[in-house]
XYZ file of C-alpha atoms in Angstrom:
167
model
C 10.029 -5.390 11.304
C 10.942 -8.197 9.051
C 13.899 -7.630 7.229
C 12.709 -6.440 3.519
C 14.824 -9.424 1.549
C 13.026 -12.157 3.977
C 9.744 -10.702 3.357
C 6.959 -12.698 1.315
C 7.369 -11.515 -2.394
C 3.786 -10.983 -2.951
C 1.432 -7.985 -2.838
C -0.644 -7.928 0.395
C -4.021 -6.342 1.052
C -6.365 -6.793 4.038
C -9.405 -4.834 4.441
C -13.016 -4.556 4.236
C -14.280 -4.790 0.464
C -17.836 -3.941 1.215
C -17.424 -0.094 1.739
C -16.209 0.614 -2.310
C -16.944 -0.920 -5.373
C -12.906 -0.587 -6.419
C -12.406 -2.626 -3.388
C -14.723 -5.436 -4.495
C -13.049 -5.331 -7.707
C -9.573 -5.986 -6.016
C -10.653 -9.336 -5.080
C -10.892 -10.360 -8.570
C -6.898 -10.063 -8.258
C -6.618 -13.009 -5.467
C -4.702 -16.222 -6.181
C -6.696 -18.700 -7.426
C -6.133 -22.403 -8.698
C -5.805 -20.934 -12.150
C -4.325 -17.601 -11.854
C -2.086 -15.913 -9.877
C -1.843 -12.087 -9.961
C 1.125 -12.159 -7.238
C -1.306 -10.664 -4.469
C -2.537 -12.290 -1.486
C -5.694 -10.537 -0.509
C -7.888 -10.926 2.964
C -11.058 -9.837 3.930
C -11.102 -8.041 7.305
C -13.607 -9.364 9.696
C -14.258 -6.453 12.034
C -17.127 -8.060 14.008
C -14.777 -10.845 14.794
C -11.801 -8.932 15.466
C -13.921 -6.826 18.035
C -14.758 -9.865 19.711
C -11.374 -11.120 19.789
C -9.465 -7.977 21.051
C -8.033 -6.698 17.705
C -5.167 -9.397 17.777
C -5.259 -10.036 13.982
C -5.713 -6.220 12.660
C -2.208 -4.633 13.666
C -1.005 -3.083 10.723
C 2.550 -2.978 12.500
C 1.943 -6.673 12.327
C 1.246 -6.665 8.430
C 4.700 -5.509 7.030
C 5.522 -9.104 6.155
C 5.475 -8.569 2.649
C 7.428 -7.249 0.389
C 4.523 -5.031 -1.281
C 1.492 -3.621 0.248
C -1.399 -2.413 -1.519
C -3.379 0.646 -0.933
C -6.720 1.012 -2.124
C -9.328 3.871 -0.538
C -12.666 2.749 0.934
C -15.472 5.135 1.151
C -13.105 8.270 0.843
C -9.533 8.035 1.752
C -8.207 5.126 4.289
C -6.781 5.845 7.580
C -4.342 2.976 7.052
C -2.719 4.780 4.037
C 0.127 6.225 6.301
C 0.731 3.088 8.316
C 1.172 0.910 4.884
C 3.667 3.888 3.632
C 5.581 3.830 6.725
C 5.996 -0.273 6.416
C 9.327 -0.226 4.253
C 7.487 -2.192 1.887
C 6.956 -1.030 -1.829
C 3.592 0.698 -1.574
C 1.359 -0.429 -4.588
C -1.117 2.946 -4.484
C -4.449 2.023 -6.339
C -5.256 5.508 -7.980
C -7.574 6.918 -5.551
C -10.680 9.678 -5.919
C -9.414 11.215 -2.736
C -6.051 12.182 -1.895
C -4.468 12.873 1.796
C -2.942 16.177 1.997
C 0.734 14.529 2.247
C 0.508 12.483 -0.802
C 1.343 15.775 -2.724
C 4.716 15.600 -1.214
C 5.606 12.331 -2.486
C 6.489 10.903 -5.906
C 5.594 8.101 -7.968
C 8.167 5.461 -8.596
C 10.184 7.166 -5.716
C 7.980 6.887 -2.596
C 5.168 4.488 -4.173
C 4.216 2.449 -7.335
C 1.238 3.759 -9.310
C -1.686 1.152 -9.908
C -4.070 1.803 -12.769
C -7.755 1.203 -11.037
C -9.225 0.180 -14.505
C -6.638 -2.700 -14.619
C -6.017 -3.495 -11.562
C -4.861 -7.292 -11.797
C -2.389 -6.669 -14.685
C -0.949 -3.753 -12.736
C -0.399 -5.261 -9.838
C 1.199 -8.442 -10.903
C 3.755 -6.224 -13.236
C 4.671 -4.151 -10.341
C 5.466 -7.227 -8.351
C 7.387 -8.933 -11.071
C 9.233 -5.643 -11.435
C 10.075 -5.368 -8.033
C 11.121 -8.785 -7.747
C 13.332 -8.497 -10.625
C 14.941 -5.223 -9.347
C 14.602 -5.873 -5.538
C 17.391 -3.147 -4.428
C 15.280 -0.631 -6.417
C 12.062 -1.974 -4.920
C 13.313 -1.860 -1.523
C 14.519 1.386 -1.642
C 11.003 2.655 -2.720
C 9.673 1.355 0.155
C 12.230 2.737 2.416
C 11.883 6.261 0.823
C 8.150 6.079 1.638
C 9.042 5.031 4.875
C 11.635 7.623 5.793
C 8.697 10.563 4.107
C 6.409 9.346 6.864
C 8.654 9.156 9.701
C 10.570 12.121 8.907
C 9.142 14.507 6.553
C 5.112 14.043 7.693
C 5.757 16.503 10.395
C 3.181 19.697 11.437
C 6.353 21.719 11.140
C 7.036 20.818 7.501
C 5.412 22.611 4.857
C 4.244 19.479 2.885
C 0.969 20.707 1.997
C 2.689 23.493 0.067
C 5.389 21.418 -1.594
C 4.885 21.653 -5.508
C 7.550 19.881 -7.897
C 9.703 19.412 -4.960
C 9.678 22.894 -3.928
C 7.904 24.444 -0.809
C 5.807 27.122 -1.842
């Protein structure tokens, strides 16, 4: 994995925007000649990927940016745990559906919450904050990765945790 401080200092997302309006809306936050929201957003072409052997879709090879955007699709996205395990600070767009383990994670400790109704300004602010407070942003990414790798375990009662206490 790329060393955190050597990573691209922008928020990264790659996925299918056609499965949810919130993802289509996210594309308005992509860099243009007029505006830079500190994001780099890419459309995943699954048909092309399937014919080329999925060479450009490996989630492990996408850990090259300091910030990774998680945004759900039709429901929760299978990529959530991979994004959180990337050591990048996860920019977590407020979802409608929650995976069971997210209740064991804390905002601003494991991820940075992004408002769905003002994604672009929220993303820009988060990246600017992270670049000004690189050590804290890196620590947030590492905390999420550690949680996914060590605490997300069938023997751990993550699903029963309330306010840090196991119930």
